[in-house]
Amino acid sequence: MISITLPLLLKGLLAALIVGFVTSSIRSWVDRVFLVIMLTGIVGLPIVQAIQINLIVIALAALMALIRQRKQLHGAVPPGSHEWLLITIPAFLGALTGRILASQMKPGLLLGLLGGYAILVGLRILIIKPLSERETKAHPSWFVPVSLGSGILTGLISAGGKPFAVPLFNNAMGHHPQKAYALATVAVVTGAWTALGTQFVLAMPDWTQLVLAIYEFVLVTLVALLVQKFWTEKLAKIVNLCIVPILILVGIRFLLVAIK
């Protein structure tokens, strides 16, 4: 059980300030993998507890996204449509599988996976840029592996995989960036609640984890909404350039710790 102390809350506040600023700056309202990194690197929580706490945070963020973006999501991916089924079913199965696998893994392996993911996200931000919509789209069956991968990542390390799902839907499949974002959001929302539900079945989080998760969610959300008021494209570019080396360096550190 985590001891809720003043130093812990202050570290959590610092983590929330950073994550909230980054979340709003890069317009990643649901995927909160940065929080897992902060909970492990700054707050000092064990990786298993950090992932479980972030599962609660990402599930609440997903619910908030559904409420705030319901019209856009409904217009882009109507519930019950062919596209919706090709996204939600694989995301559900992936998150279920990922959470079960994570429950059997050693903490060092989970930390190594998080480190590798952080490095890849940093490289993705640096290299891959959004493209305009293509007239000819890839076959809808490609929704399945992308959504499955998103679900597995959500279950394994509570990382929704949006940094990769969005460019895959956009760059590889040819969908408009806004629709690609909506498609990826549906996958993350499905995966987040599936992974959280699976975790509750496997082992209920204790009350301290629930308190810390709600604490982080509220703080991150408030900071993100505040930053949104003065968000600009220039700010997004600056933040992207700043977080790329941080992600890569933190990822390397996690990998080295995991290897020891």
Coordinates of C-alpha atoms in Angstrom, one line a residue:
M1 CA 0.0 0.0 0.0
I2 CA 1.2 3.5 -0.9
S3 CA 1.7 5.9 2.0
I4 CA 0.0 9.2 1.2
T5 CA 2.5 11.7 2.5
L6 CA 3.0 15.4 1.9
P7 CA 6.3 14.8 -0.1
L8 CA 4.4 12.3 -2.2
L9 CA 1.6 14.7 -2.9
L10 CA 4.1 17.5 -3.8
K11 CA 5.9 15.1 -6.2
G12 CA 2.5 14.2 -7.6
L13 CA 1.7 17.9 -8.1
L14 CA 4.9 18.4 -10.0
A15 CA 4.2 15.4 -12.2
A16 CA 0.6 16.6 -12.9
L17 CA 1.9 20.1 -13.8
I18 CA 4.3 18.6 -16.4
V19 CA 1.8 16.1 -17.8
G20 CA -1.0 18.6 -17.9
F21 CA 1.1 21.1 -19.8
V22 CA 2.4 18.4 -22.3
T23 CA -1.1 16.9 -22.6
S24 CA -2.7 20.1 -23.7
S25 CA 0.2 21.3 -25.8
I26 CA 0.3 18.2 -28.0
R27 CA -3.5 17.8 -27.9
S28 CA -3.3 14.3 -26.5
W29 CA -6.3 14.4 -24.2
V30 CA -6.7 10.7 -23.5
D31 CA -3.4 8.9 -23.9
R32 CA -1.5 9.6 -20.6
V33 CA 1.7 7.5 -21.0
F34 CA 3.6 10.6 -19.8
L35 CA 2.0 10.2 -16.4
V36 CA 3.3 6.6 -16.1
I37 CA 6.8 7.9 -16.8
M38 CA 6.4 10.8 -14.2
L39 CA 4.9 8.5 -11.6
T40 CA 7.8 6.2 -11.9
G41 CA 10.6 8.7 -12.5
I42 CA 9.6 11.7 -10.3
V43 CA 7.1 10.4 -7.8
G44 CA 9.1 7.2 -7.3
L45 CA 6.3 4.7 -7.5
P46 CA 7.0 1.0 -8.4
I47 CA 6.2 0.4 -12.1
V48 CA 3.3 -2.0 -11.3
Q49 CA 1.5 0.5 -9.1
A50 CA 2.2 3.4 -11.5
I51 CA 0.6 1.5 -14.4
Q52 CA -2.4 0.6 -12.3
I53 CA -2.9 4.2 -11.1
N54 CA -2.6 5.4 -14.7
L55 CA -5.2 2.9 -15.9
I56 CA -7.7 4.7 -13.6
V57 CA -6.5 8.1 -14.9
I58 CA -6.7 7.1 -18.5
A59 CA -10.2 5.6 -18.1
L60 CA -11.4 8.8 -16.5
A61 CA -9.7 10.8 -19.3
A62 CA -11.4 8.6 -21.8
L63 CA -14.8 9.2 -20.2
M64 CA -14.1 13.0 -20.3
A65 CA -13.2 12.7 -24.0
L66 CA -16.4 10.9 -24.8
I67 CA -18.4 13.7 -23.1
R68 CA -16.4 16.6 -24.6
Q69 CA -16.0 15.2 -28.1
R70 CA -19.2 13.1 -28.4
K71 CA -20.4 14.9 -31.5
Q72 CA -17.1 14.7 -33.4
L73 CA -16.6 11.0 -32.4
H74 CA -20.2 10.1 -33.3
G75 CA -19.8 11.8 -36.7
A76 CA -16.5 10.2 -37.5
V77 CA -17.2 6.7 -36.2
P78 CA -20.9 6.1 -35.5
P79 CA -21.5 3.5 -32.8
G80 CA -22.5 0.2 -34.3
S81 CA -21.0 1.0 -37.7
H82 CA -18.7 -1.4 -39.6
E83 CA -15.7 0.8 -38.7
W84 CA -16.7 1.1 -35.1
L85 CA -16.9 -2.7 -34.7
L86 CA -13.5 -3.2 -36.5
I87 CA -12.0 -0.8 -33.9
T88 CA -13.7 -1.6 -30.6
I89 CA -13.7 -5.4 -30.8
P90 CA -9.9 -5.8 -31.4
A91 CA -9.2 -3.0 -28.9
F92 CA -11.3 -4.9 -26.3
L93 CA -9.5 -8.2 -27.0
G94 CA -6.1 -6.5 -27.0
A95 CA -6.6 -4.7 -23.7
L96 CA -7.9 -7.8 -22.1
T97 CA -4.9 -9.8 -23.3
G98 CA -2.4 -7.1 -22.4
R99 CA -3.6 -6.7 -18.9
I100 CA -3.6 -10.4 -18.2
L101 CA 0.0 -10.7 -19.6
A102 CA 1.1 -7.7 -17.6
S103 CA -0.2 -9.3 -14.4
Q104 CA 2.2 -12.2 -15.0
M105 CA 5.3 -10.2 -16.0
K106 CA 8.1 -9.1 -13.7
P107 CA 8.4 -5.4 -12.9
G108 CA 11.7 -5.2 -14.7
L109 CA 10.2 -6.4 -17.9
L110 CA 7.4 -3.9 -17.6
L111 CA 9.9 -1.1 -17.0
G112 CA 11.9 -2.2 -20.0
L113 CA 8.7 -2.2 -22.2
L114 CA 7.8 1.3 -20.9
G115 CA 11.4 2.5 -21.7
G116 CA 11.3 1.1 -25.2
Y117 CA 7.9 2.6 -25.8
A118 CA 9.1 6.1 -24.6
I119 CA 12.0 5.9 -27.0
L120 CA 9.8 5.0 -29.9
V121 CA 7.3 7.8 -29.1
G122 CA 10.2 10.3 -29.1
L123 CA 11.4 9.1 -32.5
R124 CA 7.8 9.1 -33.8
I125 CA 7.3 12.7 -32.8
L126 CA 10.6 13.7 -34.4
I127 CA 10.2 11.8 -37.7
I128 CA 6.5 11.3 -38.6
K129 CA 4.4 14.3 -39.5
P130 CA 0.6 14.5 -40.4
L131 CA -0.4 14.1 -44.0
S132 CA -3.5 15.3 -45.8
E133 CA -6.3 13.0 -46.6
R134 CA -5.8 10.5 -49.5
E135 CA -8.6 10.0 -52.0
T136 CA -8.0 6.2 -52.0
K137 CA -8.0 4.7 -48.5
A138 CA -6.5 1.4 -47.3
H139 CA -8.8 -1.5 -46.8
P140 CA -10.9 -1.2 -43.6
S141 CA -9.5 -4.5 -42.4
W142 CA -6.3 -2.6 -41.4
F143 CA -8.3 -1.2 -38.5
V144 CA -8.0 -4.5 -36.8
P145 CA -4.2 -4.8 -36.2
V146 CA -3.9 -1.1 -35.4
S147 CA -6.7 -1.3 -32.8
L148 CA -5.5 -4.6 -31.5
G149 CA -2.0 -3.1 -30.9
S150 CA -3.5 -0.1 -29.2
G151 CA -5.5 -2.3 -26.9
I152 CA -2.4 -4.5 -26.0
L153 CA -0.3 -1.4 -25.2
T154 CA -3.1 0.0 -23.0
G155 CA -3.3 -3.3 -21.1
L156 CA 0.4 -3.8 -20.8
I157 CA 1.7 -0.4 -19.7
S158 CA -1.5 1.8 -19.7
A159 CA -0.2 3.5 -22.9
G160 CA -3.0 3.9 -25.4
G161 CA -0.7 3.9 -28.4
K162 CA -2.2 7.0 -29.9
P163 CA 1.2 8.4 -31.0
F164 CA 1.3 5.4 -33.4
A165 CA -2.3 4.7 -34.0
V166 CA -3.0 8.2 -35.3
P167 CA -0.2 8.2 -37.9
L168 CA -1.1 4.7 -39.0
F169 CA -4.7 5.7 -39.6
N170 CA -3.5 8.9 -41.2
N171 CA -0.2 8.3 -43.0
A172 CA -0.6 4.6 -43.8
M173 CA -4.3 4.3 -44.3
G174 CA -4.9 7.8 -45.8
H175 CA -7.6 9.1 -43.5
H176 CA -7.9 12.8 -42.7
P177 CA -5.9 13.8 -39.6
Q178 CA -9.0 14.7 -37.7
K179 CA -10.7 11.4 -38.5
A180 CA -7.5 9.5 -37.7
Y181 CA -7.5 11.1 -34.3
A182 CA -11.2 10.1 -33.8
L183 CA -10.5 6.5 -34.8
A184 CA -7.5 6.3 -32.4
T185 CA -9.6 7.9 -29.6
V186 CA -12.3 5.2 -30.0
A187 CA -9.6 2.5 -29.7
V188 CA -8.1 4.0 -26.6
V189 CA -11.4 4.6 -24.9
T190 CA -12.4 1.0 -25.5
G191 CA -9.0 -0.3 -24.4
A192 CA -8.8 1.9 -21.3
W193 CA -12.1 0.7 -19.8
T194 CA -11.4 -2.9 -20.8
A195 CA -8.0 -2.9 -19.2
L196 CA -9.3 -1.2 -16.0
G197 CA -12.2 -3.7 -15.7
T198 CA -9.8 -6.6 -16.2
Q199 CA -7.5 -5.1 -13.5
F200 CA -10.5 -4.9 -11.1
V201 CA -11.2 -8.6 -11.7
L202 CA -7.5 -9.6 -11.3
A203 CA -6.8 -7.5 -8.2
M204 CA -8.7 -4.5 -6.9
P205 CA -6.6 -1.4 -6.4
D206 CA -6.4 -0.3 -2.8
W207 CA -7.9 3.0 -1.6
T208 CA -4.5 4.8 -1.7
Q209 CA -4.2 4.0 -5.4
L210 CA -7.7 5.3 -6.1
V211 CA -7.1 8.5 -4.1
L212 CA -3.8 9.1 -5.9
A213 CA -5.3 8.4 -9.3
I214 CA -8.2 10.8 -8.7
Y215 CA -5.7 13.4 -7.4
E216 CA -3.6 13.1 -10.5
F217 CA -6.5 13.1 -12.9
V218 CA -8.0 16.3 -11.4
L219 CA -4.7 18.2 -11.4
V220 CA -3.7 17.1 -14.9
T221 CA -7.1 18.0 -16.2
L222 CA -7.2 21.4 -14.6
V223 CA -3.7 22.3 -15.9
A224 CA -4.5 21.0 -19.4
L225 CA -7.7 23.1 -19.6
L226 CA -5.8 26.1 -18.4
V227 CA -3.0 25.6 -21.0
Q228 CA -5.6 25.2 -23.7
K229 CA -6.6 28.8 -23.3
F230 CA -3.3 30.0 -24.7
W231 CA -2.5 27.1 -26.9
T232 CA -0.9 27.8 -30.3
E233 CA 0.7 25.8 -33.1
K234 CA 4.1 27.4 -32.2
L235 CA 3.7 26.2 -28.6
A236 CA 3.0 22.7 -29.8
K237 CA 6.1 22.6 -31.9
I238 CA 8.3 24.0 -29.0
V239 CA 6.9 21.4 -26.6
N240 CA 7.4 18.6 -29.1
L241 CA 11.0 19.6 -29.6
C242 CA 11.5 19.6 -25.8
I243 CA 9.9 16.3 -25.0
V244 CA 11.6 14.3 -27.7
P245 CA 15.1 14.2 -26.1
I246 CA 13.4 13.7 -22.6
L247 CA 11.4 10.7 -23.8
I248 CA 14.5 9.2 -25.5
L249 CA 16.8 9.7 -22.5
V250 CA 14.2 8.5 -19.9
G251 CA 13.5 5.5 -22.1
I252 CA 17.2 4.6 -22.3
R253 CA 17.4 5.0 -18.5
F254 CA 14.4 2.7 -17.9
L255 CA 16.0 0.1 -20.3
L256 CA 19.3 0.2 -18.5
V257 CA 17.6 -0.2 -15.1
A258 CA 15.5 -3.1 -16.5
I259 CA 18.6 -4.9 -17.8
K260 CA 20.4 -4.8 -14.5

